[in-house]
CSV table of C-alpha atoms in Angstrom, one decimal:
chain,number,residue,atom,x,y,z
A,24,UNK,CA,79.0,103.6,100.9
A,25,UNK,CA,76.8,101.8,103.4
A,26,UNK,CA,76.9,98.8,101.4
A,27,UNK,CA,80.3,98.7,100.9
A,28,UNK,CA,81.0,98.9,104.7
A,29,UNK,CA,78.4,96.1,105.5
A,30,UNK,CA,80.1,93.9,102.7
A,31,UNK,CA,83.1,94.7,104.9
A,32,UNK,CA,82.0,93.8,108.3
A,33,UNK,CA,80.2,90.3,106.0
A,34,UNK,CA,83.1,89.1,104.7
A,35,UNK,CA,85.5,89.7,108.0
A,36,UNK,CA,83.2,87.7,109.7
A,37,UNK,CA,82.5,85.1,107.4
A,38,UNK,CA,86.7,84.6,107.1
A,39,UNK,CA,86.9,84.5,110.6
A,40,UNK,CA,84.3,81.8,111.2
A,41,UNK,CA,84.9,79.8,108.3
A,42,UNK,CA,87.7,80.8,106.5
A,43,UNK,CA,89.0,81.7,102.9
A,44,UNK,CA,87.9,78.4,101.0
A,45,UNK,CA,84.9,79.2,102.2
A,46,UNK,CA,84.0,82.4,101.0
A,47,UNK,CA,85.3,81.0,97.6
A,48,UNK,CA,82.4,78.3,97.6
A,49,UNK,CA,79.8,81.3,98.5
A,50,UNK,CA,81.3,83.5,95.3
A,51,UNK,CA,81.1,80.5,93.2
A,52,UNK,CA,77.9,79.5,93.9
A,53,UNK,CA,76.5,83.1,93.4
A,54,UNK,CA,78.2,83.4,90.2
A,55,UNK,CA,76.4,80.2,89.3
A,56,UNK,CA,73.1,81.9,89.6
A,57,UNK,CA,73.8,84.8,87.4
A,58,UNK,CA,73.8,82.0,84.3
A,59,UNK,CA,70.1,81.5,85.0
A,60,UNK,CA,69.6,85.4,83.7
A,61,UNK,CA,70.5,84.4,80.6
A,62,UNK,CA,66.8,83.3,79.7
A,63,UNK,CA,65.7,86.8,81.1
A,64,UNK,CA,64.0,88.9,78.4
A,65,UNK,CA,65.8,92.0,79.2
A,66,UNK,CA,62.8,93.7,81.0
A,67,UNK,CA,64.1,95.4,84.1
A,68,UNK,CA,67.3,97.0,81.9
A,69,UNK,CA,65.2,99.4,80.0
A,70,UNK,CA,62.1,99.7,82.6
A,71,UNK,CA,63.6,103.0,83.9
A,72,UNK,CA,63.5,104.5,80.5
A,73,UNK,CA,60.1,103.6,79.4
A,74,UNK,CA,58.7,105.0,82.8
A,75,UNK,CA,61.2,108.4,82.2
A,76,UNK,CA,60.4,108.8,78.8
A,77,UNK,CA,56.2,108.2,79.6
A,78,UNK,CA,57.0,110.8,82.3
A,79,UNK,CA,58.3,113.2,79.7
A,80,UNK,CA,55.3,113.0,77.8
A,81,UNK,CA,53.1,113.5,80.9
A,82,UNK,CA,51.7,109.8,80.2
A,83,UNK,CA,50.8,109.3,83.7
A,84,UNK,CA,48.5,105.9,83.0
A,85,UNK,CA,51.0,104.4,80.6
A,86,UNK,CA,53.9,104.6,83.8
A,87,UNK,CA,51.5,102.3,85.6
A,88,UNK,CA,50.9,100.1,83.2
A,89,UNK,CA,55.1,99.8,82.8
A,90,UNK,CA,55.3,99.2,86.3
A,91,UNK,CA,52.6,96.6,86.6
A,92,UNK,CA,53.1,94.3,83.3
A,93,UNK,CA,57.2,94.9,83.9
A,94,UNK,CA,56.9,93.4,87.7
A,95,UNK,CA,54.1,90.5,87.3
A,96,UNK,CA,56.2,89.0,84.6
A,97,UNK,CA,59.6,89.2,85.7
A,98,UNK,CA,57.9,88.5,88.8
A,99,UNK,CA,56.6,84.9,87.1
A,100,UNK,CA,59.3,84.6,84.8
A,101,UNK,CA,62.5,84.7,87.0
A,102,UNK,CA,60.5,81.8,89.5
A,103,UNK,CA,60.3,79.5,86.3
A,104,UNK,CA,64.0,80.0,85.6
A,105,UNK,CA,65.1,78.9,88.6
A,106,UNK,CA,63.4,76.1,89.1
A,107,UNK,CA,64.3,74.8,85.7
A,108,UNK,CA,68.2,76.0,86.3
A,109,UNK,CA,68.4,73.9,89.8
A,110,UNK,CA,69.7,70.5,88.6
A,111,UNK,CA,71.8,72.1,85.6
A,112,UNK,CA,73.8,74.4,88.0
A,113,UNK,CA,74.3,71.6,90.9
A,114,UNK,CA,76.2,69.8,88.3
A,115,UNK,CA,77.9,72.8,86.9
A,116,UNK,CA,79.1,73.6,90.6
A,117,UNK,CA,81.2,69.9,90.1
A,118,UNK,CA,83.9,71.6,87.7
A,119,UNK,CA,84.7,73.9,90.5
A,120,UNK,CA,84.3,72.2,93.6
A,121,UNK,CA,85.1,69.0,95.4
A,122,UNK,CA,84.7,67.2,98.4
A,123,UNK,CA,83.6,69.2,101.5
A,124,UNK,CA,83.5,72.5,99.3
A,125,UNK,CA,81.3,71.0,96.4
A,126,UNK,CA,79.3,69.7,99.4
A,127,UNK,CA,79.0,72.8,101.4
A,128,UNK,CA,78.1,74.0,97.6
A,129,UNK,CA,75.1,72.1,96.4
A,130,UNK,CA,73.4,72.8,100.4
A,131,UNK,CA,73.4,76.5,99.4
A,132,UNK,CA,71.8,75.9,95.9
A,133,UNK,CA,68.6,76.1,96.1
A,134,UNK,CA,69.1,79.4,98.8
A,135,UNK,CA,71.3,81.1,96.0
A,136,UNK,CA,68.1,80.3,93.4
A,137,UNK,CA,65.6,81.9,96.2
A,138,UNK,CA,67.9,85.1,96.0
A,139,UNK,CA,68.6,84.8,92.5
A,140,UNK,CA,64.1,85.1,92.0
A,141,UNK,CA,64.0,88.5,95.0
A,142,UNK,CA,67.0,90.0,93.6
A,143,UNK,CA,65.5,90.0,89.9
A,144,UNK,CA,61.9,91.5,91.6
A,145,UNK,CA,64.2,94.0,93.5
A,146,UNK,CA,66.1,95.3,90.5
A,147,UNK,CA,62.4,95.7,88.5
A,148,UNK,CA,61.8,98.0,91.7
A,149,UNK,CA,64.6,99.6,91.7
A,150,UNK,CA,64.7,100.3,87.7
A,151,UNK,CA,61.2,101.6,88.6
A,152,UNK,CA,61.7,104.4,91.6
A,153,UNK,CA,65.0,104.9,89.0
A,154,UNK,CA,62.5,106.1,86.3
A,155,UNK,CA,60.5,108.2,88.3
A,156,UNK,CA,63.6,110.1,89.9
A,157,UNK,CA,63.5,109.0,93.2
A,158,UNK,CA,66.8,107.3,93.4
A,159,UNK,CA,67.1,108.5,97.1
A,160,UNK,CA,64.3,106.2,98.0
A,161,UNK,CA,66.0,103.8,95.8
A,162,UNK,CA,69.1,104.3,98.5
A,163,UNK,CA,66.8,104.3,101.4
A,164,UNK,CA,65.2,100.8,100.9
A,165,UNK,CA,69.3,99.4,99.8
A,166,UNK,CA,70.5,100.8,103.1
A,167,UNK,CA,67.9,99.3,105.0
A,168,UNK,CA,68.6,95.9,103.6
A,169,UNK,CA,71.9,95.6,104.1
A,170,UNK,CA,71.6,97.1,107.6
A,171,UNK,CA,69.4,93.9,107.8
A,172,UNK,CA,71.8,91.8,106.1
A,173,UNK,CA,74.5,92.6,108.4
A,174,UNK,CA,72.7,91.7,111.6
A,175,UNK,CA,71.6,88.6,110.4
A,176,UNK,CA,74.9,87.7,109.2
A,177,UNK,CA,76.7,88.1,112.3
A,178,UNK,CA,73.7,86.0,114.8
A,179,UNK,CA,73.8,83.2,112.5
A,180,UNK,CA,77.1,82.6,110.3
A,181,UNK,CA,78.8,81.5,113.6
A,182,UNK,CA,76.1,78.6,114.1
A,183,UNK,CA,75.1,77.8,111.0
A,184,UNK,CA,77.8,78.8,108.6
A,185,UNK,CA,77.4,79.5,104.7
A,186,UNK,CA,73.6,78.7,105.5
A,187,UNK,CA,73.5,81.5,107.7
A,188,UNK,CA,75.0,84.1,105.4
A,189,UNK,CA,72.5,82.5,102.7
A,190,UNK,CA,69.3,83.2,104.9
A,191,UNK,CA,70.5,86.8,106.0
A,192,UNK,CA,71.0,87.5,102.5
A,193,UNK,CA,67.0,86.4,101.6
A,194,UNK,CA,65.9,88.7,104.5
A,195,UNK,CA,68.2,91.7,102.9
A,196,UNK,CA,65.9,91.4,99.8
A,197,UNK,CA,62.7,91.0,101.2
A,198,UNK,CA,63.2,93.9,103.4
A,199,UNK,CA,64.1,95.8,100.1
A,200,UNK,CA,61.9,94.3,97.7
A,201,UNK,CA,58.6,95.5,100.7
A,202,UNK,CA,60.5,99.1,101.2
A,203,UNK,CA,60.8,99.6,97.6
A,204,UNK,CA,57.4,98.8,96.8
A,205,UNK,CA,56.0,100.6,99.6
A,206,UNK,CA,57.8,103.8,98.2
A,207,UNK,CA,56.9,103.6,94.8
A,208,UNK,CA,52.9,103.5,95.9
A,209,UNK,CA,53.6,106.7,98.2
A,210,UNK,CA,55.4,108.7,95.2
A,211,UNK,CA,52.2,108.4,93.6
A,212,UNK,CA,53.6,107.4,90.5
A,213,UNK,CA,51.9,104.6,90.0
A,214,UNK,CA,48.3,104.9,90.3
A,215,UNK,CA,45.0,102.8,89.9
A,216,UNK,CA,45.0,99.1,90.5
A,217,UNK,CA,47.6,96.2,89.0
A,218,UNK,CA,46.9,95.9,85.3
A,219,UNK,CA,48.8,93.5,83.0
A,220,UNK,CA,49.4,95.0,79.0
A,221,UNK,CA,50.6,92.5,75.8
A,222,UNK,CA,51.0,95.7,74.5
A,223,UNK,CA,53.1,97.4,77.0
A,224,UNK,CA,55.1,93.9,77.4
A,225,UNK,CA,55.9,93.5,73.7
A,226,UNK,CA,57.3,96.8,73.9
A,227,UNK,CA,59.2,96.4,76.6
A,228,UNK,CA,60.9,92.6,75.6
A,229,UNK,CA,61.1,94.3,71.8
A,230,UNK,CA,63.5,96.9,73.4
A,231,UNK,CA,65.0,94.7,76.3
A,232,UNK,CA,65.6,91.6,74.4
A,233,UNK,CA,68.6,93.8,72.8
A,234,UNK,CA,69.8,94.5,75.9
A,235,UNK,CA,69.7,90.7,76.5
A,236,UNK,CA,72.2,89.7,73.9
A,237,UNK,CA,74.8,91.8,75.4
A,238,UNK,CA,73.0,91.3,79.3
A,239,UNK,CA,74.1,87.6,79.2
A,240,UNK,CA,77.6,87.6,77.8
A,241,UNK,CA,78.1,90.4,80.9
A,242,UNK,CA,76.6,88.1,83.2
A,243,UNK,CA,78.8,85.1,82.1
A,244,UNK,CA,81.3,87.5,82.4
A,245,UNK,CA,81.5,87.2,86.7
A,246,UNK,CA,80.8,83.4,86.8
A,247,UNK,CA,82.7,81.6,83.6
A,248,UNK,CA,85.7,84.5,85.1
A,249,UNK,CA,85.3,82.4,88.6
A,250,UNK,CA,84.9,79.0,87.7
A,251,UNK,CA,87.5,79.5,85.2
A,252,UNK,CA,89.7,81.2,88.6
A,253,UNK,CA,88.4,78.2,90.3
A,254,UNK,CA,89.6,75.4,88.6
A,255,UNK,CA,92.8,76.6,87.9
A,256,UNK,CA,93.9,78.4,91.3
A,257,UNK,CA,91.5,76.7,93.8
A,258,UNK,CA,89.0,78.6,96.0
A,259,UNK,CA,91.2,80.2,98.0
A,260,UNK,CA,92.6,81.7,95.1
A,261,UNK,CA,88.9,82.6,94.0
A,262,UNK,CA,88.1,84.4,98.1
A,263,UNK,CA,90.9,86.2,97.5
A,264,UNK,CA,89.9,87.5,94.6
A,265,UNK,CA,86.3,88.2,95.8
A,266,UNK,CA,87.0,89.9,98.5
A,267,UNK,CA,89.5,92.5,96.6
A,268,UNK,CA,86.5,92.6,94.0
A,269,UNK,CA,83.6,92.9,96.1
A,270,UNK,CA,86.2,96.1,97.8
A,271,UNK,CA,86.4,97.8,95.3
A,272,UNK,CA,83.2,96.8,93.7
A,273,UNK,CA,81.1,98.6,96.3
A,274,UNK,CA,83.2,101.4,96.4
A,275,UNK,CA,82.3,101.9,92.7
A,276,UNK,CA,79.0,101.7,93.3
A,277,UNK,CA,78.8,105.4,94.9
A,278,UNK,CA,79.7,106.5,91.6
A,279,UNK,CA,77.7,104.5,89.5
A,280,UNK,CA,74.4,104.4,91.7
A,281,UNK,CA,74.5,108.8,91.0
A,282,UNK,CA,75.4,107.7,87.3
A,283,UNK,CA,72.2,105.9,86.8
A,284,UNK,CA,70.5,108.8,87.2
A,285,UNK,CA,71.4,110.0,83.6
A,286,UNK,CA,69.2,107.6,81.6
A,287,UNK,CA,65.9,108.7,83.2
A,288,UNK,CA,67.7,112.7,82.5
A,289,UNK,CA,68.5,111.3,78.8
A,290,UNK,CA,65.6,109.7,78.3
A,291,UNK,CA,63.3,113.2,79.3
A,292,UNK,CA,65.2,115.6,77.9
A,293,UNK,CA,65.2,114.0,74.6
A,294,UNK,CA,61.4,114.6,74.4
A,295,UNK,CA,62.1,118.2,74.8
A,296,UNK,CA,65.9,119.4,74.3
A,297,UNK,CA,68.2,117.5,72.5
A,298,UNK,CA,71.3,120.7,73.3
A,299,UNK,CA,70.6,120.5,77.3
A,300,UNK,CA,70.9,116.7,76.9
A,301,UNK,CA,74.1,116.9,74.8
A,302,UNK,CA,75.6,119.4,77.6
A,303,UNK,CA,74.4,116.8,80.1
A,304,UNK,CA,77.0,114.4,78.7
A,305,UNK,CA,79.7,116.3,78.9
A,306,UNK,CA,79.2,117.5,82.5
A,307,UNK,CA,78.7,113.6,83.4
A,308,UNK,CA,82.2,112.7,81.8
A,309,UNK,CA,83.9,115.2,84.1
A,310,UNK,CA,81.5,114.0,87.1
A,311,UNK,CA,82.8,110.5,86.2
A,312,UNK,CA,86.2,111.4,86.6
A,313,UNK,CA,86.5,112.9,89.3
A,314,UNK,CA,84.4,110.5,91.4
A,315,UNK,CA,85.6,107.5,89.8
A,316,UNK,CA,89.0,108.7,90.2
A,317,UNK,CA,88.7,110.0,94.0
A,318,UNK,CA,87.1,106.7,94.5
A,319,UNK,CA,89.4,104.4,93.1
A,320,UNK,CA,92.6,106.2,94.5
A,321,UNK,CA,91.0,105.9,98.1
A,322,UNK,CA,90.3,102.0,97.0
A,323,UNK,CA,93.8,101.2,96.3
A,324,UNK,CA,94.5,103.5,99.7
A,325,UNK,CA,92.7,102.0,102.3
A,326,UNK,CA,93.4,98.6,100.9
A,327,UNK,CA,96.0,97.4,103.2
A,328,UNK,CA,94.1,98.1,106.6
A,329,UNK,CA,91.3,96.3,104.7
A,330,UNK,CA,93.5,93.2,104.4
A,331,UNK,CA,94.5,93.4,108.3
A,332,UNK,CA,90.9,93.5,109.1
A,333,UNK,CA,89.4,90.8,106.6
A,334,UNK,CA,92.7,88.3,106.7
A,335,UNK,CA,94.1,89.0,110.0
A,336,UNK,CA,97.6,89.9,108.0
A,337,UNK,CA,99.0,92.3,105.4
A,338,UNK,CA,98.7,90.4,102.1
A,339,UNK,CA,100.7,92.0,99.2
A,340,UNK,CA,98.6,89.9,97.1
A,341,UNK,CA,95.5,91.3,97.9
A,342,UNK,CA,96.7,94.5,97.7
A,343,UNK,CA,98.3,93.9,94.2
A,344,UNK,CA,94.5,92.7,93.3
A,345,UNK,CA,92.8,95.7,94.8
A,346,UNK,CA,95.3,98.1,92.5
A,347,UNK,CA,94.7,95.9,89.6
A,348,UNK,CA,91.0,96.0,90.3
A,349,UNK,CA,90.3,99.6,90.5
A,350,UNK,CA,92.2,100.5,87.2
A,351,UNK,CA,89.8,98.0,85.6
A,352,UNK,CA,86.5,99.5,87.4
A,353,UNK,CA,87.8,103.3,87.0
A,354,UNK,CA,87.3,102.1,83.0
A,355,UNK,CA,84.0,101.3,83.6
A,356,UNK,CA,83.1,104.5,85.8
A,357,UNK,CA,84.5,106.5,82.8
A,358,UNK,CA,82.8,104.8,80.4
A,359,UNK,CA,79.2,104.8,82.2
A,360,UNK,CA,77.9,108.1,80.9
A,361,UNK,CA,78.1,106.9,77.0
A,362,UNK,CA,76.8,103.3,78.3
A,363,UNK,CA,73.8,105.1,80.2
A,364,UNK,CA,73.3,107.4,76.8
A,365,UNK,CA,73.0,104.7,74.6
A,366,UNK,CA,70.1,103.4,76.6
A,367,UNK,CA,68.7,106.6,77.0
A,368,UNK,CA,68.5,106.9,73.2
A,369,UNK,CA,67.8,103.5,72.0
A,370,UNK,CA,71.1,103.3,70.7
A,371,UNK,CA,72.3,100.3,72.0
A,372,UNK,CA,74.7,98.2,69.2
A,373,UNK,CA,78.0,99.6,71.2
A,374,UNK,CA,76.7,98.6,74.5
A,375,UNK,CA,75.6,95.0,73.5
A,376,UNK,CA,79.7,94.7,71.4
A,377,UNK,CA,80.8,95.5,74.6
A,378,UNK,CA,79.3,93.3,76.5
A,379,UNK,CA,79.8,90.3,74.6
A,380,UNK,CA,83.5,91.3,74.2
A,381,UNK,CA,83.5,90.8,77.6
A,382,UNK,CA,81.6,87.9,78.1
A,383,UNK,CA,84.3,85.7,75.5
A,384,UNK,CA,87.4,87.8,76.2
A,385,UNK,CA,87.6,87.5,79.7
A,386,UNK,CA,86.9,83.7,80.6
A,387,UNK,CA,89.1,82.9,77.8
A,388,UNK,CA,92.2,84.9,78.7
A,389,UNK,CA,92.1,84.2,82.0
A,390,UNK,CA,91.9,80.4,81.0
A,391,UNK,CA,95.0,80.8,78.8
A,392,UNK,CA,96.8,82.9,80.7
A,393,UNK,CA,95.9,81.1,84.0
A,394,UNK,CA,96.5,77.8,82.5
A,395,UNK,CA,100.1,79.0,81.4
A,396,UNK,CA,101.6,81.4,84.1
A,397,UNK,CA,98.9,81.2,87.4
A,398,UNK,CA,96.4,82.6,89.3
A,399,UNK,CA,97.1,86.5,88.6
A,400,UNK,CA,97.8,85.7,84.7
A,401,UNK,CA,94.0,84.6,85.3
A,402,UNK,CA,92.9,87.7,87.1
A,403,UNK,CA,94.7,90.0,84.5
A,404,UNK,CA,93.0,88.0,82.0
A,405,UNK,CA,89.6,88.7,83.6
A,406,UNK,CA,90.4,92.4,84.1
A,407,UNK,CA,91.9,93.0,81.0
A,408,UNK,CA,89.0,91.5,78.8
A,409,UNK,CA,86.4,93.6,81.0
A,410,UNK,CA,87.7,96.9,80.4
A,411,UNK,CA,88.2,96.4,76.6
A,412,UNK,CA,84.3,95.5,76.5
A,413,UNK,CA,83.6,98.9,78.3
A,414,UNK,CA,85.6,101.2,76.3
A,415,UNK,CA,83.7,100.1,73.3
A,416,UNK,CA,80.5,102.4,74.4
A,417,UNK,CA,82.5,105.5,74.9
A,418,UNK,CA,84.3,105.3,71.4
A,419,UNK,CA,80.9,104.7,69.4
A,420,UNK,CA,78.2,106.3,72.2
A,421,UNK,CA,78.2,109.8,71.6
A,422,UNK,CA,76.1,113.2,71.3
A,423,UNK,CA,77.3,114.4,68.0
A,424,UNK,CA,79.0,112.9,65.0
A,425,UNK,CA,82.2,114.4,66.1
A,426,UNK,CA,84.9,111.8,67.6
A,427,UNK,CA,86.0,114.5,69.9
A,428,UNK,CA,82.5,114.0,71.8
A,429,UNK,CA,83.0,110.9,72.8
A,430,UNK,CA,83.3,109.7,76.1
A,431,UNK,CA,87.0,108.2,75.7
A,432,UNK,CA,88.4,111.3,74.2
A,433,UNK,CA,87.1,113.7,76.8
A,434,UNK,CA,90.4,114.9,78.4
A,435,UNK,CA,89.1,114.6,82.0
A,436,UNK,CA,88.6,110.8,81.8
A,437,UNK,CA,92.4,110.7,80.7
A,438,UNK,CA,93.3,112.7,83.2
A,439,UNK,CA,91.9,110.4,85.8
A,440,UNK,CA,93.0,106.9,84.1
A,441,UNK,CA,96.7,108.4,84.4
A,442,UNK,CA,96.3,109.8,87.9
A,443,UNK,CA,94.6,106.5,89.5
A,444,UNK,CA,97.4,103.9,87.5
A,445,UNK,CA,100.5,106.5,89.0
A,446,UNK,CA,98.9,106.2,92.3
A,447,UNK,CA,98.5,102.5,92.3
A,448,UNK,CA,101.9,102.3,91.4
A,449,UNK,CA,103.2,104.6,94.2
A,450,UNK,CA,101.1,102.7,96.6
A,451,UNK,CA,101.8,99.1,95.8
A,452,UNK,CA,105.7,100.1,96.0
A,453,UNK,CA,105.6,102.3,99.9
A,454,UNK,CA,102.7,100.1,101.0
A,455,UNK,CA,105.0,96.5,100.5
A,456,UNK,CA,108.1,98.6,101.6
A,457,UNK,CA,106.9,100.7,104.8
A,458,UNK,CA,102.7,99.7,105.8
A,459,UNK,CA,103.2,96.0,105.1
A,460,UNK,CA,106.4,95.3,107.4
A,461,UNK,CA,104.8,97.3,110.2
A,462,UNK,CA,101.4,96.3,110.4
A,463,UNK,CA,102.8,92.7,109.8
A,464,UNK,CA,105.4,92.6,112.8
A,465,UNK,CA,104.6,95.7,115.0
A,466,UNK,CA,101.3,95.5,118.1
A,467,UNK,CA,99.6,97.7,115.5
A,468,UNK,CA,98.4,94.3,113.7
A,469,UNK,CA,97.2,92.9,117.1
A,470,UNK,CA,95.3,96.1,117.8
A,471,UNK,CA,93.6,96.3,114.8
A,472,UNK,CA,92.5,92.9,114.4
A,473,UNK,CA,91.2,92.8,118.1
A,474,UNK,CA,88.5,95.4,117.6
């Protein structure tokens, strides 16, 4: 939640200072980044259930060694990787981008790589105090960062624009990269000195390097989606679009970040009790669907005060995004439990066919559809190809042979999906025919946007 309101208070003042286009170029140039993760090896993915599962098996050294040989070569890995991606992705950023944008673009670059290298340290960290169980220091060091984040943000977007935001954003993970590791020492989890196994590290890239197939088509999926938004609706089209996604993005986050949770649970219990495991799942479906539900209904909600505060107007296109939006993430908060099993258990084929149906579905219907009708045939293309990928775990992920275990035929997550598309419904029609008209014409607009 804290990061979702600090994304808020970012972006509002980032669209006051610089405006819409702008925040467009920053999305784009992010999503640029993710392609250089397609020559990770898949190490932080599974890193949390190596260290659960040692933990299980009260293998106190081998969690060390996980941590240490997992770290150092991401660590080494990730700094290679960029380097190598810099000159590929400043011409990339030309299919996008012209003129003052694709200049504003290519002065971020190397920035967007430096982040690119902490964030991939911060997520072995994270993957790390995930194993052990100590996702609330997991929390603690996020919410510190983007406390850090936000400051810095405001005291230098105004004078130094997309820079600014660029170098608060490099302080937000070093802040979180130091708290993380400081916590993970404390726990005394991780004990002796830094030690470096082939052993260790063949295990880990023999198990992660399957997650990797399905790893990059998902990260293609966010910048092919944008460049592909980009060059057919322009980036004002794209800031529109990332700011209704980053909403409702962060929002789903609270769910999933207590969802994560279940593949260091999996991953123990199926050293010791494969029924308490199986009953696991099925409490986590109905978690799911009442959080993820909850969440996305309050989404789609608040979504028009968001749009006063972030655009300084009532836009009935970014509320018509935010609706479309949070059906497509709900999918993916119902689907997470079977996702997160599937880890857990080393049964990953579903997860990586879902992925990958993502990766090529949703770049390619939002290019056809975009291409044909506009910018929101794109966006349903985007959305529309991302939730087909994510049911695909829930159908094939499951605790028993049974298809009436699986996560997609659990009548909660139904329940939910119906619930959150009748409310989006019900809000896009009174928001556009009561809320919009009056905070567009009434002092209520002024008042808002003055605070």
């Amino acid at each position: 939640m804290i990061g979702g309101i600090g994304l808020f208070l970012i972006y509002r003042s980032v669209v006051a200072e610089l405006g819409v286009a702008m925040l467009g170029v920053w999305s784009i140039v992010l999503a640029t980044t993710a392609f250089g993760r397609v020559a990770d090896v898949g190490i932080a993915a599974g890193l949390s259930r190596f260290i659960a599962a040692a933990r299980g098996r009260q293998e106190h050294v081998q969690v060390s060694l996980y941590f240490w040989t997992a770290l150092s070569t991401i660590a080494i890995l990730m700094a290679v990787i960029a380097l190598l991606g810099w000159l590929p992705l400043n011409a990339a950023l030309g299919f996008a981008l012209s003129g003052v944008e694709l200049t504003a673009a290519r002065q971020l670059l190397p920035w967007a790589l430096f982040t690119f290298w902490l964030l991939n340290i911060n997520a072995g960290l994270a993957a790390t105090l995930l194993g052990i169980q100590r996702s609330d220091l997991r929390a603690l060091s996020s919410i510190g960062g983007m406390i850090i984040q936000v400051v810095a943000s405001y005291l230098l977007v105004k004078s130094h624009g997309l820079l600014g935001l660029a170098w608060a954003q490099s302080a937000q993970y070093l802040f979180t990269i130091a708290a993380s590791a400081i916590f993970a020492h404390i726990s005394g989890a991780i004990l002796g000195p830094p030690r470096f196994s082939r052993l260790v590290l063949k295990e880990l890239f023999g198990f992660g390097a399957k997650l990797q197939i399905g790893t990059i088509a998902n990260l293609l999926f966010e910048p092919l989606s944008k460049l592909v938004l980009g060059a057919v609706a322009g980036p004002a089209s794209v800031g529109i679009f990332e700011m209704a996604y980053r909403m409702v993005y962060q929002i789903r986050t609270v769910a999933i970040m207590a969802l994560q949770n279940l593949v260091p649970a999996f991953a123990e219990l199926s050293q010791r009790d494969s029924t308490a495991s199986s009953a696991l799942f099925t409490k986590s479906n109905r978690v799911a669907a009442l959080a993820g539900g909850s969440l996305m209904i309050i989404a789609i909600g608040v979504a028009p005060l968001v749009s006063v505060l972030w655009l300084q107007t009532y836009s009935s296109e970014f509320m018509s995004l935010v609706a479309m939006i949070s059906v497509c993430w709900l999918v993916n908060i119902l689907c997470a439990p079977s996702y997160f099993w599937g880890i857990a258990h080393g049964t990953i084929n579903a997860n990586i066919g879902g992925q990958l149906l993502t990766g090529v579905l949703s770049p390619a219907l939002a290019f056809l559809l975009g291409s044909q009708y506009g910018p929101f045939a794109a966006v349903i293309g985007i959305l529309a190809g991302k939730a087909i990928g994510d049911i695909l775990p829930a159908v094939f992920n499951r605790p028993t042979p049974a298809w009436s275990s699986a996560g997609v035929a659990q009548p909660w997550n139904l329940l939910a999906l119906v619930t959150t598309l009748l409310s989006a419904t019900l809000a896009h029609y009174l928001w556009g025919r009561m809320a919009g008209d009056f905070l567009s014409s009434h002092n209520a607009l002024k008042l808002i946007t003055s605070s």
